[in-house]
Short mmCIF file of C-alpha atoms and ligand atoms in Angstrom, two decimals:
data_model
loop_
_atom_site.label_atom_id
_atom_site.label_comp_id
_atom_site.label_asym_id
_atom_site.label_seq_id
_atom_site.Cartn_x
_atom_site.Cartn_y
_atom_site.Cartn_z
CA UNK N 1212 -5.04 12.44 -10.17
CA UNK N 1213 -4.02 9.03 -11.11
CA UNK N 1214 -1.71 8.66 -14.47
CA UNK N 1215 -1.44 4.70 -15.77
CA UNK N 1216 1.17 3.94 -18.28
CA UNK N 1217 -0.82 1.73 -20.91
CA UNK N 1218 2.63 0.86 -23.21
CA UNK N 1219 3.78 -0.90 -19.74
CA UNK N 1220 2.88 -4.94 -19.91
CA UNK N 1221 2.21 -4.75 -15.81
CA UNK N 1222 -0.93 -1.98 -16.47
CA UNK N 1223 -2.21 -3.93 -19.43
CA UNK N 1224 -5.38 -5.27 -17.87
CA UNK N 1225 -6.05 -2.47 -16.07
CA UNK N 1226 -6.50 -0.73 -19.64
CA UNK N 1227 -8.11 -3.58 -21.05
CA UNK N 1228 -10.88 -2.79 -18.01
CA UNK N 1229 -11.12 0.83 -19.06
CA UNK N 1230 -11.16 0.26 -23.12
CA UNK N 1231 -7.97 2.78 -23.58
CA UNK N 1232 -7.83 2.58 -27.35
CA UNK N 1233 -5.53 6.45 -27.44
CA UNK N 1234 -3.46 8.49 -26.06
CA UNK N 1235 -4.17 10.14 -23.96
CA UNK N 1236 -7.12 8.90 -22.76
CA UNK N 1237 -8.55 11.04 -19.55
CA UNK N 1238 -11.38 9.51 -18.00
CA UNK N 1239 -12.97 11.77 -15.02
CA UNK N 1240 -14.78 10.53 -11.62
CA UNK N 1241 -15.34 10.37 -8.18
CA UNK N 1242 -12.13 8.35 -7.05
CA UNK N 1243 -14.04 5.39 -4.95
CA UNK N 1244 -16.23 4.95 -8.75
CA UNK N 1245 -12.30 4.15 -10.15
CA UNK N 1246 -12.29 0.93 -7.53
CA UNK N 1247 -12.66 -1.83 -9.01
CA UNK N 1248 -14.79 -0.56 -11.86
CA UNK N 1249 -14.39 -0.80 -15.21
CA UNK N 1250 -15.17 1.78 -18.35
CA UNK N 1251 -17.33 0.75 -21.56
CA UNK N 1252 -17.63 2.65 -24.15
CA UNK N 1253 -21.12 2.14 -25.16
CA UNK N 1254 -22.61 1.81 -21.65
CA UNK N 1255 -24.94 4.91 -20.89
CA UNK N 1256 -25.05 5.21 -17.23
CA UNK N 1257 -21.80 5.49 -15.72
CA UNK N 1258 -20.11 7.43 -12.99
CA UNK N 1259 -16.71 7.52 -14.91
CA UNK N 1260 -17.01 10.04 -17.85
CA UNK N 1261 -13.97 10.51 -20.36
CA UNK N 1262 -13.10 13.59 -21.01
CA UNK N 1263 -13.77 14.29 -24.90
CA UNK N 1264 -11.86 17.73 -25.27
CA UNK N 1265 -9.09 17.57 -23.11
CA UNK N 1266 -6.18 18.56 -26.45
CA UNK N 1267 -4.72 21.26 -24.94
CA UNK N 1268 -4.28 22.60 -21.08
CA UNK N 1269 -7.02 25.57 -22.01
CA UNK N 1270 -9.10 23.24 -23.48
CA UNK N 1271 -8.91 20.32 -20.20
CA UNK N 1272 -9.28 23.12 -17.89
CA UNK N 1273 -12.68 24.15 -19.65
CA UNK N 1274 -14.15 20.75 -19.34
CA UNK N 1275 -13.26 20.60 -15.46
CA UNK N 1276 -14.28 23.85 -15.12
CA UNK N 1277 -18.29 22.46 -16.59
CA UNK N 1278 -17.92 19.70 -14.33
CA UNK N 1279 -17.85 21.35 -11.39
CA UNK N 1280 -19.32 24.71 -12.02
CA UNK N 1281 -15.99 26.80 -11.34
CA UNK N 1282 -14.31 29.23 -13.52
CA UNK N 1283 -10.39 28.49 -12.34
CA UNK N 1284 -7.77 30.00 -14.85
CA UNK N 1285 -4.69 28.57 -15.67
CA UNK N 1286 -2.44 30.69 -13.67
CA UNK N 1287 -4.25 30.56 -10.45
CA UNK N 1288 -1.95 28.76 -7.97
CA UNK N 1289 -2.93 25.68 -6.93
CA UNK N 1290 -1.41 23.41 -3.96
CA UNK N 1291 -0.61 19.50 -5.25
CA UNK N 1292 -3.06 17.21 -4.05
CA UNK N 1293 -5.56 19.64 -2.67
CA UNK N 1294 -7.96 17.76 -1.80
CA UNK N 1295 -6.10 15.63 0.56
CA UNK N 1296 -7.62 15.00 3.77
CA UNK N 1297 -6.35 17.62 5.80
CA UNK N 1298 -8.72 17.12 8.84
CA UNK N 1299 -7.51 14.21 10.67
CA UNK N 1300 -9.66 14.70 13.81
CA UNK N 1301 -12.41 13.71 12.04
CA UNK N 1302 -13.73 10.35 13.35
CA UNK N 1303 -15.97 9.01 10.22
CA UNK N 1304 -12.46 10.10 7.98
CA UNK N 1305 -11.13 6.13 9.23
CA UNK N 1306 -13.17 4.22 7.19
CA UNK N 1307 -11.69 5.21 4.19
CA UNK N 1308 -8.21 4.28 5.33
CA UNK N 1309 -9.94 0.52 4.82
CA UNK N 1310 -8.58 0.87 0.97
CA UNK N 1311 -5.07 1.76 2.20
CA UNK N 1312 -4.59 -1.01 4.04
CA UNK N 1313 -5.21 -2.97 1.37
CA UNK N 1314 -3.07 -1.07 -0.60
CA UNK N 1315 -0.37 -1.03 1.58
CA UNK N 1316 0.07 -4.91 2.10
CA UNK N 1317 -0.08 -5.11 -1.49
CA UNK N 1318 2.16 -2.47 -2.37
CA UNK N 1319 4.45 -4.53 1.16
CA UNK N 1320 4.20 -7.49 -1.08
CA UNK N 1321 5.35 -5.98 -4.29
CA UNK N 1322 8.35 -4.62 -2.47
CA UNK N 1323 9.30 -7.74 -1.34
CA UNK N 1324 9.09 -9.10 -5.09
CA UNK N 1325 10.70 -6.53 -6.58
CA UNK N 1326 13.67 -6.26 -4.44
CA UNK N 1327 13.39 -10.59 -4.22
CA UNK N 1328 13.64 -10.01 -0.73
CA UNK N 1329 12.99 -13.51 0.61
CA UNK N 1330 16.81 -14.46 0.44
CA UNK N 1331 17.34 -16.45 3.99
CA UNK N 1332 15.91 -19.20 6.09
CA UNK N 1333 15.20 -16.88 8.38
CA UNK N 1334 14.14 -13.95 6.01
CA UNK N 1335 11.69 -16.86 4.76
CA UNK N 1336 10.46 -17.71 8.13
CA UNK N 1337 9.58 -14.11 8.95
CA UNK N 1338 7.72 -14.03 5.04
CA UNK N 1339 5.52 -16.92 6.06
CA UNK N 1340 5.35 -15.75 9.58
CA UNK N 1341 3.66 -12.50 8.50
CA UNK N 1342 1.83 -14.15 5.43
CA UNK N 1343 0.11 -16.22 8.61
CA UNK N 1344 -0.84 -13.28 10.55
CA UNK N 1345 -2.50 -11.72 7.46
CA UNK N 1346 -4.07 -14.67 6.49
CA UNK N 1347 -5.89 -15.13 9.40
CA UNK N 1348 -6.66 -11.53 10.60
CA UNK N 1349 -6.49 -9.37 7.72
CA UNK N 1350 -9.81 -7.14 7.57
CA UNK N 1351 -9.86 -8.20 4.12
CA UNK N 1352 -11.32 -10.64 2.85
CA UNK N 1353 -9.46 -10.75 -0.72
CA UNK N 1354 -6.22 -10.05 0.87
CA UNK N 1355 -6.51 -12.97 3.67
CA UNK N 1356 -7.64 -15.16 0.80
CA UNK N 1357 -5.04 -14.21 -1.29
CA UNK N 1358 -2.45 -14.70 1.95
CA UNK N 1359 -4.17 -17.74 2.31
CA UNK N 1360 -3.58 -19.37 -1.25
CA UNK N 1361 0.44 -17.91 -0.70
CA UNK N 1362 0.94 -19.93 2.32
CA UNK N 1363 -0.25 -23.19 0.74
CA UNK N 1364 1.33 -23.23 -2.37
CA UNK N 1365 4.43 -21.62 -0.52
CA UNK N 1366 6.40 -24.61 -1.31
CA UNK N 1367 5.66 -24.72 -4.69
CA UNK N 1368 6.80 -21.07 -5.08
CA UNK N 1369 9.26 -20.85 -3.36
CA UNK N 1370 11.20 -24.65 -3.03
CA UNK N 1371 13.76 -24.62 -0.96
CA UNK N 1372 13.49 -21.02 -0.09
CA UNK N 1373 14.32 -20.22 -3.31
CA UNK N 1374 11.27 -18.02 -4.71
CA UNK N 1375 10.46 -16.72 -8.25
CA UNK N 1376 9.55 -13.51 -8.30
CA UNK N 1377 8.14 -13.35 -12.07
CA UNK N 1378 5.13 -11.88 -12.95
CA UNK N 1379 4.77 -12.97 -16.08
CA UNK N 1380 3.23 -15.94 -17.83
CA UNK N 1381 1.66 -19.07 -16.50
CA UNK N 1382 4.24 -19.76 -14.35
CA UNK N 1383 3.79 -20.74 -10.36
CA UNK N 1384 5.32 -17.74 -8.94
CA UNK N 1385 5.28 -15.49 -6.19
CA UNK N 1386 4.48 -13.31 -8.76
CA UNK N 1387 1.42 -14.64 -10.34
CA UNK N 1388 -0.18 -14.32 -6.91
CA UNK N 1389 -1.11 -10.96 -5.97
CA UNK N 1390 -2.05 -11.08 -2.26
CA UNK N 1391 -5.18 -8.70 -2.56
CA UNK N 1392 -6.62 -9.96 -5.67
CA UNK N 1393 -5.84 -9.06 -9.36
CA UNK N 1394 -7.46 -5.29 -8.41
CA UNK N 1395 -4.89 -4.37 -6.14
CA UNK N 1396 -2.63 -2.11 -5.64
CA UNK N 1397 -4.46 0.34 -7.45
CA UNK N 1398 -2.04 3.24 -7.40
CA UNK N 1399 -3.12 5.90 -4.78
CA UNK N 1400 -4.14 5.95 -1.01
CA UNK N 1401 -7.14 7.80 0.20
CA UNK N 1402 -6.68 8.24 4.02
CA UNK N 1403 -2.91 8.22 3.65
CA UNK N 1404 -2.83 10.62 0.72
CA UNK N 1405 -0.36 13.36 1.29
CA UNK N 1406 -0.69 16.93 0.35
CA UNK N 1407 2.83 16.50 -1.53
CA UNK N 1408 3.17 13.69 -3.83
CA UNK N 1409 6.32 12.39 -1.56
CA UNK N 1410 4.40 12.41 1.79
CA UNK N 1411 2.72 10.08 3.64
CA UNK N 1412 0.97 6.79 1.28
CA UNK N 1413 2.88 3.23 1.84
CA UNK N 1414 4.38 3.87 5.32
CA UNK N 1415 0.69 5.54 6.57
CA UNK N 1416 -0.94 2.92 5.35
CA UNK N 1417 1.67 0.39 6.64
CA UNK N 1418 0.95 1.21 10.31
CA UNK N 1419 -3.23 1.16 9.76
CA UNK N 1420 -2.51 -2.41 8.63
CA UNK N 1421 -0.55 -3.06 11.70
CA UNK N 1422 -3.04 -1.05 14.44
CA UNK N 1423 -5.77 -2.93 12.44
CA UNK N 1424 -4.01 -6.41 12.73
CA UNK N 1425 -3.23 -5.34 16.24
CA UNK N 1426 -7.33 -5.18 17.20
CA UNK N 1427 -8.57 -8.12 15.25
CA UNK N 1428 -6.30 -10.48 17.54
CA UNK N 1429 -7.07 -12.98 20.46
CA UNK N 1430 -5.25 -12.93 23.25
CA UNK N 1431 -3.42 -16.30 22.67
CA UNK N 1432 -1.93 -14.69 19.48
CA UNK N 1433 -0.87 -11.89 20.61
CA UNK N 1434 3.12 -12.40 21.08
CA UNK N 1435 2.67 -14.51 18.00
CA UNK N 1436 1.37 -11.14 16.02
CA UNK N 1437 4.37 -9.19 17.45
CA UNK N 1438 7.02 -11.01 16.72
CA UNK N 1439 6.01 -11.50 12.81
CA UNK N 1440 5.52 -7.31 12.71
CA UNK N 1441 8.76 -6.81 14.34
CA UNK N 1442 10.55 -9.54 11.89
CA UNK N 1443 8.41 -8.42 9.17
CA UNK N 1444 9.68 -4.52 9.45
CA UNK N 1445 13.01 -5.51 10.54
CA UNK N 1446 13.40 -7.86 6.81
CA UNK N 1447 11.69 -6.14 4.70
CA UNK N 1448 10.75 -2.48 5.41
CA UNK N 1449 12.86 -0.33 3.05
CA UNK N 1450 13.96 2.47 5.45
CA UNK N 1451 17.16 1.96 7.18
CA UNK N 1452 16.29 4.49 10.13
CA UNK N 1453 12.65 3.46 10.68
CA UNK N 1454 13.50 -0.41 10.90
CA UNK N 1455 16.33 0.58 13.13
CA UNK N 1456 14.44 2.53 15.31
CA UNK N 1457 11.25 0.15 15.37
CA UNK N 1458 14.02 -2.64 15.75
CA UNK N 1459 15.39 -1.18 19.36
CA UNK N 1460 11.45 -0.66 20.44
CA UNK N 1461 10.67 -4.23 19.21
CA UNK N 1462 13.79 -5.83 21.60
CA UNK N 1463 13.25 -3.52 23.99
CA UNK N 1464 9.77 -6.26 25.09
CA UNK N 1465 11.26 -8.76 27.33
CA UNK N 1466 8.19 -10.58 28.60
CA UNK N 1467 6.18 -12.19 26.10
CA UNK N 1468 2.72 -10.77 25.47
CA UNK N 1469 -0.16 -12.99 27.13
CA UNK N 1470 -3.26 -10.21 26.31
CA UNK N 1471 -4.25 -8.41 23.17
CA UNK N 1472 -4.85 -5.62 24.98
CA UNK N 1473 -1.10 -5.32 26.14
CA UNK N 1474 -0.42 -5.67 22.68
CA UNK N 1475 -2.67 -2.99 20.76
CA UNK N 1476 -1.69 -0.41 23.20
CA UNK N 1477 2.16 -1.75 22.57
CA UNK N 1478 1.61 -0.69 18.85
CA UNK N 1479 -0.05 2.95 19.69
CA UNK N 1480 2.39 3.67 22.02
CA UNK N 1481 5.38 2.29 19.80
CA UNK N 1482 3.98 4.53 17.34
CA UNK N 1483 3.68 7.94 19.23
CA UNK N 1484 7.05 7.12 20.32
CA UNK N 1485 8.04 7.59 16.76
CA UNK N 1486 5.44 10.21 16.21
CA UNK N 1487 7.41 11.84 19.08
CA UNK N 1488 10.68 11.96 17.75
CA UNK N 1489 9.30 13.31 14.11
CA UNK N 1490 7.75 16.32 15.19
CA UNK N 1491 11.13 17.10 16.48
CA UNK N 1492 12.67 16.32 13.31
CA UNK N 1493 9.94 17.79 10.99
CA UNK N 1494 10.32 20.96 13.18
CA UNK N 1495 13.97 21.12 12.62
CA UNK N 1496 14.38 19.82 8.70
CA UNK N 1497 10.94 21.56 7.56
CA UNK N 1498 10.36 17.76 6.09
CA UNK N 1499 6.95 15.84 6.53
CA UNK N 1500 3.88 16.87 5.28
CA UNK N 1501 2.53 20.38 5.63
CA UNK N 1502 -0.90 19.62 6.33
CA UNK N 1503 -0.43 16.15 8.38
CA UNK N 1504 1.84 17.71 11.28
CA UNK N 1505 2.82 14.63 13.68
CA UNK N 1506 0.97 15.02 16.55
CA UNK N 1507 0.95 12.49 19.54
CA UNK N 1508 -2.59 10.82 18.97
CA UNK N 1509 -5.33 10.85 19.11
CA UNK N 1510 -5.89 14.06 19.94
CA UNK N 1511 -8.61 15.01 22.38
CA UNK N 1512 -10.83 16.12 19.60
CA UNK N 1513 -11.01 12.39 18.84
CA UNK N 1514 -11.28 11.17 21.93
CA UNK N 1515 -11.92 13.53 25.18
CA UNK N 1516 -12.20 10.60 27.15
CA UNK N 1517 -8.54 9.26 26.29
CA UNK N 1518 -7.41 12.10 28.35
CA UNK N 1519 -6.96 11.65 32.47
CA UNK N 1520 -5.26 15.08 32.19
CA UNK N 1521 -2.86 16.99 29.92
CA UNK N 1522 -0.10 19.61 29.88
CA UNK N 1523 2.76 20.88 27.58
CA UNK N 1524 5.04 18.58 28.70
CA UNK N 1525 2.80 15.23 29.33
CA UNK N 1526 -0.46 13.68 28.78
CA UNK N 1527 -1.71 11.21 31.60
CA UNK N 1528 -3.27 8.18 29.67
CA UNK N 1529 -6.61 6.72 30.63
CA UNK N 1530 -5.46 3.43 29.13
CA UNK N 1531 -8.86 1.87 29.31
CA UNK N 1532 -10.42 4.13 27.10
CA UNK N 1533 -7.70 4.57 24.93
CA UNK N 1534 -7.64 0.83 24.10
CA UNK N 1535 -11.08 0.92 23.66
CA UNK N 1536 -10.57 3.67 21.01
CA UNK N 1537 -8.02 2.45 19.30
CA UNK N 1538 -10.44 -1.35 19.10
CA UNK N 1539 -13.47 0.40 17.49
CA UNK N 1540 -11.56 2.68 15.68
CA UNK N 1541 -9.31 0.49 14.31
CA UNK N 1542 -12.05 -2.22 13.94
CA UNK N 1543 -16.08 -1.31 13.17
CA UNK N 1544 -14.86 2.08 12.14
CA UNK N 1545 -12.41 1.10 9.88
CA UNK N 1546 -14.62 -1.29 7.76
CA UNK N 1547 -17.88 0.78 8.30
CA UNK N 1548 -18.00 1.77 4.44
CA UNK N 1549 -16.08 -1.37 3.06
CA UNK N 1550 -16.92 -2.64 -0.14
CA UNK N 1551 -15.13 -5.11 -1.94
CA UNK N 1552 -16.13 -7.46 -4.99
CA UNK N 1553 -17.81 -10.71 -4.15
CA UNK N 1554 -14.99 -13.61 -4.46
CA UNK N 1555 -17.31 -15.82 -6.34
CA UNK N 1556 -19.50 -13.20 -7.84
CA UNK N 1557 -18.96 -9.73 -9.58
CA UNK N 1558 -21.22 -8.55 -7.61
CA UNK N 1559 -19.92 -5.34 -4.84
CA UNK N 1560 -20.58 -6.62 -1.41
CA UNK N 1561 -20.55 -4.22 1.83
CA UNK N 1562 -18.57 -6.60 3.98
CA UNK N 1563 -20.10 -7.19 7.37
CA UNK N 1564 -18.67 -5.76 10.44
CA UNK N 1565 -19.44 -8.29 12.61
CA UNK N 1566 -17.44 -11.24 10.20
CA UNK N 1567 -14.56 -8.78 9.39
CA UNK N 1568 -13.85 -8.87 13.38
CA UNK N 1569 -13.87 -12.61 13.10
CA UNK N 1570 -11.65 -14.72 11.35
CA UNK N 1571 -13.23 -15.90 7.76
CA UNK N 1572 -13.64 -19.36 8.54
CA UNK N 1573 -16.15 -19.64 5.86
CA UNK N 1574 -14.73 -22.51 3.29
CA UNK N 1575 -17.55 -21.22 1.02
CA UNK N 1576 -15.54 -18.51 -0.04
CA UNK N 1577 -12.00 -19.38 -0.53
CA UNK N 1578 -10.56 -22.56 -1.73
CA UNK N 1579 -10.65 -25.58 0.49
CA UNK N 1580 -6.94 -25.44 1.13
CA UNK N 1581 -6.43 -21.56 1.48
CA UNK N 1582 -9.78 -22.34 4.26
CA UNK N 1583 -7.94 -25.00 6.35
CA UNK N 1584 -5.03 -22.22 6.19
CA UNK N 1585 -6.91 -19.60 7.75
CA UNK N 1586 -8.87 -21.98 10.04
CA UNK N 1587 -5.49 -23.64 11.19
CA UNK N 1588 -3.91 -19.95 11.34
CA UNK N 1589 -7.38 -18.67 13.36
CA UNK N 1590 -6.99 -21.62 15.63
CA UNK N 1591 -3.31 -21.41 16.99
CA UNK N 1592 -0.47 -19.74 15.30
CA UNK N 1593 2.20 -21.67 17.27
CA UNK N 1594 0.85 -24.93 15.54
CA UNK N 1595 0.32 -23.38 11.99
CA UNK N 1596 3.78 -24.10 10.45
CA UNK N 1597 3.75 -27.62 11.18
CA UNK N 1598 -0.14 -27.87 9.83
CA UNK N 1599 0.12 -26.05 6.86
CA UNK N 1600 2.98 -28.68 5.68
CA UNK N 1601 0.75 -31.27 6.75
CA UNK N 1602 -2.15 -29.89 4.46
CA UNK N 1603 0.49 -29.10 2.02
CA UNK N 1604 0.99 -32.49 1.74
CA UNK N 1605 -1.98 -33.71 1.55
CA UNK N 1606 -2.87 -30.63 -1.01
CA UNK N 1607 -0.62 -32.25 -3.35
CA UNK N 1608 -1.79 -35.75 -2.37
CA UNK N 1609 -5.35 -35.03 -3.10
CA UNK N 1610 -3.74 -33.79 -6.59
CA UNK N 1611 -2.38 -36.79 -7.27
CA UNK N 1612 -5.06 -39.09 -6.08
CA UNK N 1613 -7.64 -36.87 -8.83
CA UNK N 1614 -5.37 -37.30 -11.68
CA UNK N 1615 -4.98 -41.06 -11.08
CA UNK N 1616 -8.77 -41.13 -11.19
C1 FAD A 501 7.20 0.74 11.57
C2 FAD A 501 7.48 2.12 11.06
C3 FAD A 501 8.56 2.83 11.54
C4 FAD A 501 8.86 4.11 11.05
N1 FAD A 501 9.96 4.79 11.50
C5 FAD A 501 10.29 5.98 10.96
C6 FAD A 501 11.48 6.65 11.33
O1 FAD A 501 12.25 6.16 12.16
N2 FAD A 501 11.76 7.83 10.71
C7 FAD A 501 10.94 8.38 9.77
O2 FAD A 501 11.24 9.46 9.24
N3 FAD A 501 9.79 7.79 9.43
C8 FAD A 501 9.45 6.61 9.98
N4 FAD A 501 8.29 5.98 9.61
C9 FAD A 501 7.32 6.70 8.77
C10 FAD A 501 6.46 7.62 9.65
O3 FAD A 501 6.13 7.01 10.88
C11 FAD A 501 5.15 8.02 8.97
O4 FAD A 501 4.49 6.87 8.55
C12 FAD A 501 5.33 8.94 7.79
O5 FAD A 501 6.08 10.07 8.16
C13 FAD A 501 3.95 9.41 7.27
O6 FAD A 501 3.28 10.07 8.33
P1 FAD A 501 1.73 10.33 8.36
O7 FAD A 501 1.48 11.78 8.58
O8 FAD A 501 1.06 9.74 7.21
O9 FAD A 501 1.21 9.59 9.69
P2 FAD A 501 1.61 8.19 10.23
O10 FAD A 501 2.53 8.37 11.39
O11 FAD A 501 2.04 7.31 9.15
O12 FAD A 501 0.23 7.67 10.82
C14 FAD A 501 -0.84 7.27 9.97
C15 FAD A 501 -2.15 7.57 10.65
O13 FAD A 501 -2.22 6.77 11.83
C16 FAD A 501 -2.92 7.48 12.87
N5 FAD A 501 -2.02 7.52 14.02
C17 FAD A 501 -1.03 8.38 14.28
N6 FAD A 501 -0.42 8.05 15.44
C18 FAD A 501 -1.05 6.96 15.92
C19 FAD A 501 -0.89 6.15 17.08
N7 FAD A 501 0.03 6.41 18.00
N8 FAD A 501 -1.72 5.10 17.25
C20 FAD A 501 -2.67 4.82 16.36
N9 FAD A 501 -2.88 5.56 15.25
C21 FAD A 501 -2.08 6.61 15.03
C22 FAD A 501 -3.25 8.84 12.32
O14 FAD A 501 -4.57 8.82 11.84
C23 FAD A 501 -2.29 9.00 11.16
O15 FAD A 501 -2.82 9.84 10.15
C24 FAD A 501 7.99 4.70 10.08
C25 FAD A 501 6.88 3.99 9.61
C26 FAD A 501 6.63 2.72 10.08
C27 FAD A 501 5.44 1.94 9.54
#
């Protein structure tokens, strides 16, 4: 269950979208139909119903209980969030952690406004750093455009290093430019949904968007990607203990990565390390989430042929397989179900697997600048920062030059 607060400014076009004219208004559907749709009230055909006699607990619980053919009574005891996932050994369950991802960078980015975390040279530098790596090999298209359109007005937003954070008005802020697209965050993860309302969400989510930046990388970028995760987690990850942690793993590296492969299996391994050291903890405290036990992963039911051999005490890696895993997994899998809203047309769009494991290049699709962003950022990362001022430049030239005309 999702509950939006229509009396706060932030959620007012999400209203507007769903025609909330009372309180409260309960609207009832399948919770992919709630992404990116929209609610009329005189349109016929529609997967989203509202929920017309919903006064009174007795009265809500009838209406449910119509929907879906059951006959539950209000004092039967019922688990929060039952219908979280609870079955993480099944393979096809990935490709709806593709929303979470985007959730997660968004909900990333909000952090960062709300707690106007850019505040340094160098906590700036890590910003763009990361902003780079996502806008070149997000698997989203909206949220690399929207990375995109951050690093070339970057300036602009944020002269000096000194950013606005505002979200209001017309203003050129940080703000005013949500990195996924006006749709996003839309308030719940799928995949990463806990069985408790405190469990799992934003930091699940947080390390699918870094396994599935992790696979979409060439080889040349691959100490590039690492050290903007590390900085990124190390600045602006709100959890003392986890950036501490990841922090002593992340200077622990003392060659620089040359392969992709080093580095994907870097991130799975960096994360059963901490896997490792939270079943200990969740054993101990009785914290972490009931149904999502940490287990080192994947487990065999995922992938048999991960496993060289196995005992209580160790498992002996077949890293070829794993990495190979972890790159479909993390890559086709993820996006196998992806749909996302057209950029230049309303239209939903299943998003190719084939482009989302390539860079989008395509200058159809994004502004001209935000392209030359991503196809500077696609092309070397070392080079980008000097580039993108370059094109920043001549961004603002080109501004100049069609006013004068
Ligand atoms: C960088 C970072 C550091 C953190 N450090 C801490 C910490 O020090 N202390 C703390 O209490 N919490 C820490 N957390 C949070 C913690 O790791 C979990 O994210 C949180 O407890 C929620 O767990 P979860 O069950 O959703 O699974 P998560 O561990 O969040 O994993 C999400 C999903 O990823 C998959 N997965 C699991 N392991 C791997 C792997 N090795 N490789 C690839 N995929 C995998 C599984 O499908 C799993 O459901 C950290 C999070 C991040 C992003």
């Amino acid at each position: 269950m999702t509950r939006v607060d229509c009396a706060m400014k932030t959620n007012t076009k999400l209203c507007d979208k769903f025609s909330v004219s009372h309180y409260p208004m309960l609207f009832w559907g399948p919770p992919t139909k709630f992404v990116s749709a929209s609610w009329e009230p005189r349109k016929d055909k529609s997967d989203i119903l509202v929920i017309d006699d919903g006064r009174t607990a007795e009265r809500l619980l009838n209406w449910i209980n119509k929907q879906i053919d059951s006959s539950y009574g209000l004092d039967d005891q019922k688990f929060e969030n039952e219908q979280a996932l609870s079955n993480i050994t099944n393979y096809n369950q990935i490709s709806q952690a593709v929303y979470d991802v985007e959730e997660a960078t968004a909900e990333a980015f909000d952090i960062i406004l709300v707690h106007k975390a850019i505040k340094s040279s160098e906590t700036s530098a890590s910003f763009i750093r990361f902003i780079q790596l996502l806008a070149a090999r997000h698997l989203s298209r909206r949220c690399r455009k929207g990375a995109a359109e951050i690093l070339v007005n970057y300036d602009d937003l944020c002269p000096s290093g000194n950013c606005s954070y505002e979200k209001t008005g017309e203003k050129n802020t940080l703000g005013n430019f949500p990195i996924c697209g006006k749709d996003v965050p839309r308030g719940y993860y799928m995949f990463c949904r806990g069985s408790k309302n405190d469990t799992r969400g934003f930091s699940c989510g947080l390390w699918i968007l870094m396994h599935s930046l992790s696979v979409r990388i060439e080889d040349g970028e691959s100490h590039f990607a690492f050290t903007a995760i590390c900085d990124f987690v190390n600045n602006f990850f709100m959890c003392d203990e986890c950036r501490m942690h990841f922090n002593d793993m992340c200077s622990s590296v003392k060659t620089p990565f040359k392969k992709a492969r080093d580095f994907v299996l870097w991130v799975w391994s960096t994360h059963n390390k901490v896997n490792e050291r939270l079943m200990k903890d969740e054993a101990s405290l009785s914290s972490g989430d009931p149904k999502f036990p940490k287990i080192i992963w994947p487990p065999k039911e995922l992938c048999p042929l991960c496993y060289l051999s196995s005992n209580q005490k160790s498992i002996d890696w077949d890293l070829d397989h794993v990495y190979k895993f972890l790159k479909n997994y993390y890559g086709p899998k993820l996006v196998s179900l992806y749909k996302e809203k057209s950029v230049l047309e309303s239209k939903e769009e299943t998003v190719p697997e084939t482009e989302d494991l390539t860079v989008a290049t395509n200058a159809l699709v994004v502004p001209i600048g935000a392209a030359l962003a991503i196809a500077i950022a696609s092309c070397a990362f070392g080079a980008l920062a000097c580039y993108w001022r370059t094109q920043q430049k001549n961004r603002k030239y080109y501004f100049h030059l069609s006013i004068l005309i």
